[in-house]
Short mmCIF file of C-alpha atoms in Angstrom, two decimals:
data_model
loop_
_atom_site.label_atom_id
_atom_site.label_comp_id
_atom_site.label_asym_id
_atom_site.label_seq_id
_atom_site.Cartn_x
_atom_site.Cartn_y
_atom_site.Cartn_z
CA UNK A 1 13.93 -10.07 -26.02
CA UNK A 2 12.20 -7.11 -27.84
CA UNK A 3 8.92 -7.77 -26.01
CA UNK A 4 10.64 -7.57 -22.66
CA UNK A 5 11.97 -4.37 -23.47
CA UNK A 6 8.87 -2.86 -24.67
CA UNK A 7 6.51 -4.46 -22.25
CA UNK A 8 8.75 -4.66 -19.27
CA UNK A 9 9.30 -8.06 -17.74
CA UNK A 10 10.21 -8.32 -14.03
CA UNK A 11 8.11 -7.60 -11.15
CA UNK A 12 7.34 -4.03 -11.88
CA UNK A 13 6.88 -4.28 -15.69
CA UNK A 14 3.66 -4.05 -17.58
CA UNK A 15 3.24 -7.75 -17.85
CA UNK A 16 3.15 -8.14 -14.09
CA UNK A 17 0.60 -5.39 -13.82
CA UNK A 18 -1.49 -6.96 -16.60
CA UNK A 19 -1.61 -10.48 -15.00
CA UNK A 20 -4.43 -9.53 -12.71
CA UNK A 21 -6.52 -8.19 -15.66
CA UNK A 22 -5.66 -11.10 -17.82
CA UNK A 23 -6.99 -13.70 -15.40
CA UNK A 24 -10.67 -12.39 -15.84
CA UNK A 25 -10.34 -13.04 -19.66
CA UNK A 26 -8.99 -16.49 -19.60
CA UNK A 27 -12.33 -18.12 -19.87
CA UNK A 28 -12.64 -16.66 -23.44
CA UNK A 29 -9.32 -18.23 -24.70
CA UNK A 30 -9.06 -21.43 -26.71
CA UNK A 31 -6.79 -24.11 -25.20
CA UNK A 32 -3.95 -23.16 -27.59
CA UNK A 33 -4.11 -19.55 -26.42
CA UNK A 34 -4.05 -20.71 -22.85
CA UNK A 35 -0.76 -22.54 -23.39
CA UNK A 36 0.69 -19.55 -25.33
CA UNK A 37 -0.18 -17.13 -22.50
CA UNK A 38 1.35 -19.54 -19.97
CA UNK A 39 4.53 -19.93 -22.01
CA UNK A 40 4.79 -16.22 -22.65
CA UNK A 41 4.58 -15.31 -18.84
CA UNK A 42 7.02 -18.20 -18.03
CA UNK A 43 9.50 -16.64 -20.38
CA UNK A 44 8.94 -12.97 -19.61
CA UNK A 45 10.99 -12.65 -16.33
CA UNK A 46 7.72 -11.93 -14.37
CA UNK A 47 8.44 -13.57 -11.03
CA UNK A 48 6.13 -16.53 -10.17
CA UNK A 49 4.87 -14.81 -7.05
CA UNK A 50 3.55 -11.75 -9.26
CA UNK A 51 1.61 -14.19 -11.52
CA UNK A 52 0.44 -16.93 -9.04
CA UNK A 53 -3.20 -16.19 -9.27
CA UNK A 54 -2.91 -16.05 -13.15
CA UNK A 55 -1.24 -19.38 -13.26
CA UNK A 56 -3.90 -20.87 -10.99
CA UNK A 57 -6.67 -19.61 -13.30
CA UNK A 58 -4.83 -20.92 -16.37
CA UNK A 59 -4.55 -24.31 -14.74
CA UNK A 60 -8.25 -24.37 -13.83
CA UNK A 61 -9.04 -23.45 -17.36
CA UNK A 62 -6.63 -25.87 -19.01
CA UNK A 63 -8.07 -28.76 -16.82
CA UNK A 64 -11.66 -27.89 -18.02
CA UNK A 65 -10.51 -28.16 -21.67
CA UNK A 66 -7.80 -30.88 -21.28
CA UNK A 67 -9.44 -32.98 -23.90
CA UNK A 68 -9.04 -30.40 -26.40
CA UNK A 69 -5.22 -29.81 -25.86
CA UNK A 70 -2.88 -31.00 -28.76
CA UNK A 71 0.73 -32.15 -28.31
CA UNK A 72 2.23 -28.57 -28.60
CA UNK A 73 -0.32 -27.28 -26.06
CA UNK A 74 0.67 -30.08 -23.56
CA UNK A 75 4.43 -29.28 -24.15
CA UNK A 76 3.93 -25.60 -23.77
CA UNK A 77 1.83 -25.76 -20.59
CA UNK A 78 4.18 -28.33 -18.97
CA UNK A 79 7.15 -26.32 -19.85
CA UNK A 80 5.63 -23.05 -18.70
CA UNK A 81 4.70 -24.67 -15.17
CA UNK A 82 8.05 -26.22 -14.78
CA UNK A 83 9.96 -23.11 -15.72
CA UNK A 84 8.35 -21.15 -12.92
CA UNK A 85 8.40 -24.16 -10.45
CA UNK A 86 4.67 -24.73 -10.80
CA UNK A 87 2.92 -21.56 -9.71
CA UNK A 88 -0.69 -21.58 -9.03
CA UNK A 89 -0.91 -23.84 -5.97
CA UNK A 90 -3.25 -27.06 -5.99
CA UNK A 91 -4.71 -26.34 -9.47
CA UNK A 92 -1.21 -26.34 -11.05
CA UNK A 93 -0.33 -29.68 -9.34
CA UNK A 94 -3.61 -31.17 -10.59
CA UNK A 95 -2.74 -29.77 -14.10
CA UNK A 96 0.72 -31.18 -14.03
CA UNK A 97 -0.65 -34.60 -13.11
CA UNK A 98 -3.09 -34.36 -15.93
CA UNK A 99 -0.67 -33.14 -18.44
CA UNK A 100 1.56 -36.09 -17.47
CA UNK A 101 -1.21 -38.60 -18.23
CA UNK A 102 -2.03 -36.78 -21.53
CA UNK A 103 1.67 -36.95 -22.53
CA UNK A 104 1.72 -40.66 -22.09
CA UNK A 105 -1.54 -41.03 -24.07
CA UNK A 106 -0.40 -38.79 -26.85
CA UNK A 107 3.18 -39.84 -27.05
CA UNK A 108 2.68 -41.35 -30.61
CA UNK A 109 1.50 -37.84 -31.87
CA UNK A 110 4.62 -36.16 -30.26
CA UNK A 111 7.35 -34.70 -32.29
CA UNK A 112 10.90 -34.53 -30.92
CA UNK A 113 10.45 -30.95 -29.70
CA UNK A 114 7.33 -32.06 -27.63
CA UNK A 115 9.21 -34.99 -26.18
CA UNK A 116 12.13 -32.59 -25.35
CA UNK A 117 9.88 -29.94 -23.68
CA UNK A 118 7.70 -32.53 -21.71
CA UNK A 119 10.89 -34.40 -20.64
CA UNK A 120 12.53 -31.27 -19.35
CA UNK A 121 9.28 -30.23 -17.61
CA UNK A 122 9.07 -33.47 -15.61
CA UNK A 123 12.78 -34.00 -15.00
#
């Protein structure tokens, strides 16, 4: 809540304005950081339309490094895309398909919170 007040969630806040610039930096982030950025934006109150390009780029980057995602990353990414009703167009749909496959493969590694987040995302 404090971050929303300071950074300004919503369509006219700092986070919405920052989304365009952030897209150009995503290639430098680790898989865990991609998941954190996606989850932060999904929870920030920034409308999906304001960060559609950002989520498309996150999806493309996450697909490229999907073999490096751990259970928490899969849960965070799935949850973020589901929370905003899968912004990011075709890349987002491809990512969700890949995350579903990864979740099935990684199920033995999942903790209860991962199962809950992924289940909610695909419900």
